[in-house]
Amino acid sequence: VSVLPIESAVNVVDCFFYDGIKAILQLGLAVLDYNLEKLLACKDDAEAVTVLSRFFESVTNKDSPLPPAVQQASGMNENRSPHPRVDITDLIRESSEKYG
């Protein structure tokens, strides 16, 4: 939860309080599934952590009253395309449908 933007982490905590640890495990499986191809292409653990970090930076919450976080230029690598935005609500729904 600490790797997600706060406006998305709140949704995950809500799911935890409603469904328990099952919701967190389902979400973890969905994150791994979403990044499967990129993770399989990784040559070491550090590269896998980078893939997951970029994914978590791309998670948004379209229903959040907070303004969207400003992407810092230092987090972007010119050689790689930016990760597509993923809405936390869609990710939670997909995790529940696939692994629930």
PDB file of C-alpha atoms in Angstrom:
ATOM      1  CA  VAL A   1       0.000   0.000   0.000  1.00  0.00           C
ATOM      2  CA  SER A   2       2.864   2.381   0.727  1.00  0.00           C
ATOM      3  CA  VAL A   3       4.067   2.262  -2.896  1.00  0.00           C
ATOM      4  CA  LEU A   4       0.760   3.588  -4.243  1.00  0.00           C
ATOM      5  CA  PRO A   5      -0.215   7.238  -4.463  1.00  0.00           C
ATOM      6  CA  ILE A   6      -2.315   8.130  -1.397  1.00  0.00           C
ATOM      7  CA  GLU A   7      -5.484   8.706  -3.429  1.00  0.00           C
ATOM      8  CA  SER A   8      -5.244   5.102  -4.704  1.00  0.00           C
ATOM      9  CA  ALA A   9      -4.006   3.549  -1.469  1.00  0.00           C
ATOM     10  CA  VAL A  10      -7.192   4.689   0.286  1.00  0.00           C
ATOM     11  CA  ASN A  11      -9.229   2.474  -2.056  1.00  0.00           C
ATOM     12  CA  VAL A  12      -6.995  -0.510  -1.334  1.00  0.00           C
ATOM     13  CA  VAL A  13      -7.334  -0.004   2.427  1.00  0.00           C
ATOM     14  CA  ASP A  14     -11.128   0.193   2.026  1.00  0.00           C
ATOM     15  CA  CYS A  15     -11.066  -3.160   0.224  1.00  0.00           C
ATOM     16  CA  PHE A  16      -8.906  -4.613   2.982  1.00  0.00           C
ATOM     17  CA  PHE A  17     -11.378  -3.531   5.658  1.00  0.00           C
ATOM     18  CA  TYR A  18     -14.279  -4.939   3.640  1.00  0.00           C
ATOM     19  CA  ASP A  19     -12.793  -8.248   2.354  1.00  0.00           C
ATOM     20  CA  GLY A  20      -9.718  -8.744   4.531  1.00  0.00           C
ATOM     21  CA  ILE A  21      -6.319  -9.960   3.393  1.00  0.00           C
ATOM     22  CA  LYS A  22      -7.967 -11.766   0.471  1.00  0.00           C
ATOM     23  CA  ALA A  23      -8.423  -8.397  -1.280  1.00  0.00           C
ATOM     24  CA  ILE A  24      -4.733  -7.531  -0.908  1.00  0.00           C
ATOM     25  CA  LEU A  25      -3.628 -10.918  -2.234  1.00  0.00           C
ATOM     26  CA  GLN A  26      -6.006 -10.656  -5.198  1.00  0.00           C
ATOM     27  CA  LEU A  27      -4.697  -7.186  -5.981  1.00  0.00           C
ATOM     28  CA  GLY A  28      -1.113  -8.450  -5.802  1.00  0.00           C
ATOM     29  CA  LEU A  29      -1.916 -11.228  -8.262  1.00  0.00           C
ATOM     30  CA  ALA A  30      -3.572  -8.738 -10.612  1.00  0.00           C
ATOM     31  CA  VAL A  31      -0.503  -6.461 -10.487  1.00  0.00           C
ATOM     32  CA  LEU A  32       1.786  -9.391 -11.301  1.00  0.00           C
ATOM     33  CA  ASP A  33      -0.527 -10.515 -14.110  1.00  0.00           C
ATOM     34  CA  TYR A  34      -0.715  -6.993 -15.540  1.00  0.00           C
ATOM     35  CA  ASN A  35       3.102  -6.806 -15.660  1.00  0.00           C
ATOM     36  CA  LEU A  36       3.738 -10.451 -16.588  1.00  0.00           C
ATOM     37  CA  GLU A  37       5.494  -9.910 -19.925  1.00  0.00           C
ATOM     38  CA  LYS A  38       7.724  -7.132 -18.600  1.00  0.00           C
ATOM     39  CA  LEU A  39       8.614  -9.167 -15.498  1.00  0.00           C
ATOM     40  CA  LEU A  40       9.477 -12.249 -17.563  1.00  0.00           C
ATOM     41  CA  ALA A  41      11.847 -10.124 -19.651  1.00  0.00           C
ATOM     42  CA  CYS A  42      13.737  -8.900 -16.561  1.00  0.00           C
ATOM     43  CA  LYS A  43      17.298 -10.100 -16.160  1.00  0.00           C
ATOM     44  CA  ASP A  44      17.570  -9.523 -12.404  1.00  0.00           C
ATOM     45  CA  ASP A  45      15.625  -8.538  -9.294  1.00  0.00           C
ATOM     46  CA  ALA A  46      16.508  -4.859  -9.572  1.00  0.00           C
ATOM     47  CA  GLU A  47      14.974  -4.654 -13.027  1.00  0.00           C
ATOM     48  CA  ALA A  48      11.793  -6.346 -11.754  1.00  0.00           C
ATOM     49  CA  VAL A  49      11.559  -3.838  -8.904  1.00  0.00           C
ATOM     50  CA  THR A  50      11.913  -1.014 -11.430  1.00  0.00           C
ATOM     51  CA  VAL A  51       9.103  -2.450 -13.569  1.00  0.00           C
ATOM     52  CA  LEU A  52       6.795  -2.678 -10.561  1.00  0.00           C
ATOM     53  CA  SER A  53       7.781   0.790  -9.311  1.00  0.00           C
ATOM     54  CA  ARG A  54       6.904   2.331 -12.666  1.00  0.00           C
ATOM     55  CA  PHE A  55       3.611   0.477 -12.658  1.00  0.00           C
ATOM     56  CA  PHE A  56       2.689   1.762  -9.193  1.00  0.00           C
ATOM     57  CA  GLU A  57       3.626   5.316 -10.213  1.00  0.00           C
ATOM     58  CA  SER A  58       1.121   5.029 -13.075  1.00  0.00           C
ATOM     59  CA  VAL A  59      -1.813   4.028 -10.854  1.00  0.00           C
ATOM     60  CA  THR A  60      -4.411   6.796 -10.641  1.00  0.00           C
ATOM     61  CA  ASN A  61      -7.802   7.326  -9.063  1.00  0.00           C
ATOM     62  CA  LYS A  62     -10.239   9.110 -11.340  1.00  0.00           C
ATOM     63  CA  ASP A  63     -12.666   9.586  -8.424  1.00  0.00           C
ATOM     64  CA  SER A  64     -10.149  11.280  -6.141  1.00  0.00           C
ATOM     65  CA  PRO A  65     -10.865  14.840  -5.009  1.00  0.00           C
ATOM     66  CA  LEU A  66      -7.103  15.410  -4.787  1.00  0.00           C
ATOM     67  CA  PRO A  67      -5.310  16.997  -7.753  1.00  0.00           C
ATOM     68  CA  PRO A  68      -3.275  14.537  -9.819  1.00  0.00           C
ATOM     69  CA  ALA A  69       0.327  14.176  -8.732  1.00  0.00           C
ATOM     70  CA  VAL A  70       2.888  15.926 -10.883  1.00  0.00           C
ATOM     71  CA  GLN A  71       5.253  13.532 -12.616  1.00  0.00           C
ATOM     72  CA  GLN A  72       8.845  14.366 -11.834  1.00  0.00           C
ATOM     73  CA  ALA A  73      11.246  14.444 -14.751  1.00  0.00           C
ATOM     74  CA  SER A  74      13.799  12.457 -12.748  1.00  0.00           C
ATOM     75  CA  GLY A  75      11.429   9.488 -12.678  1.00  0.00           C
ATOM     76  CA  MET A  76      11.260   9.295 -16.448  1.00  0.00           C
ATOM     77  CA  ASN A  77      13.799   7.468 -18.553  1.00  0.00           C
ATOM     78  CA  GLU A  78      14.180   8.779 -22.107  1.00  0.00           C
ATOM     79  CA  ASN A  79      14.856   5.284 -23.455  1.00  0.00           C
ATOM     80  CA  ARG A  80      11.580   3.836 -22.210  1.00  0.00           C
ATOM     81  CA  SER A  81       8.042   4.788 -23.006  1.00  0.00           C
ATOM     82  CA  PRO A  82       5.964   5.959 -20.052  1.00  0.00           C
ATOM     83  CA  HIS A  83       3.746   3.346 -18.455  1.00  0.00           C
ATOM     84  CA  PRO A  84       0.078   3.703 -19.429  1.00  0.00           C
ATOM     85  CA  ARG A  85      -2.176   5.034 -16.685  1.00  0.00           C
ATOM     86  CA  VAL A  86      -4.133   2.432 -14.725  1.00  0.00           C
ATOM     87  CA  ASP A  87      -7.160   3.393 -12.653  1.00  0.00           C
ATOM     88  CA  ILE A  88      -7.190   1.769  -9.205  1.00  0.00           C
ATOM     89  CA  THR A  89     -10.933   1.067  -9.445  1.00  0.00           C
ATOM     90  CA  ASP A  90     -10.419  -0.909 -12.654  1.00  0.00           C
ATOM     91  CA  LEU A  91      -7.486  -2.781 -11.133  1.00  0.00           C
ATOM     92  CA  ILE A  92      -9.481  -3.717  -8.025  1.00  0.00           C
ATOM     93  CA  ARG A  93     -12.454  -4.822 -10.126  1.00  0.00           C
ATOM     94  CA  GLU A  94     -10.249  -6.939 -12.396  1.00  0.00           C
ATOM     95  CA  SER A  95      -8.513  -8.524  -9.406  1.00  0.00           C
ATOM     96  CA  SER A  96     -11.851  -9.464  -7.873  1.00  0.00           C
ATOM     97  CA  GLU A  97     -13.239 -10.858 -11.135  1.00  0.00           C
ATOM     98  CA  LYS A  98     -10.117 -12.853 -11.992  1.00  0.00           C
ATOM     99  CA  TYR A  99      -9.034 -14.082  -8.577  1.00  0.00           C
ATOM    100  CA  GLY A 100     -12.133 -13.687  -6.383  1.00  0.00           C
TER     101      GLY A 100
END
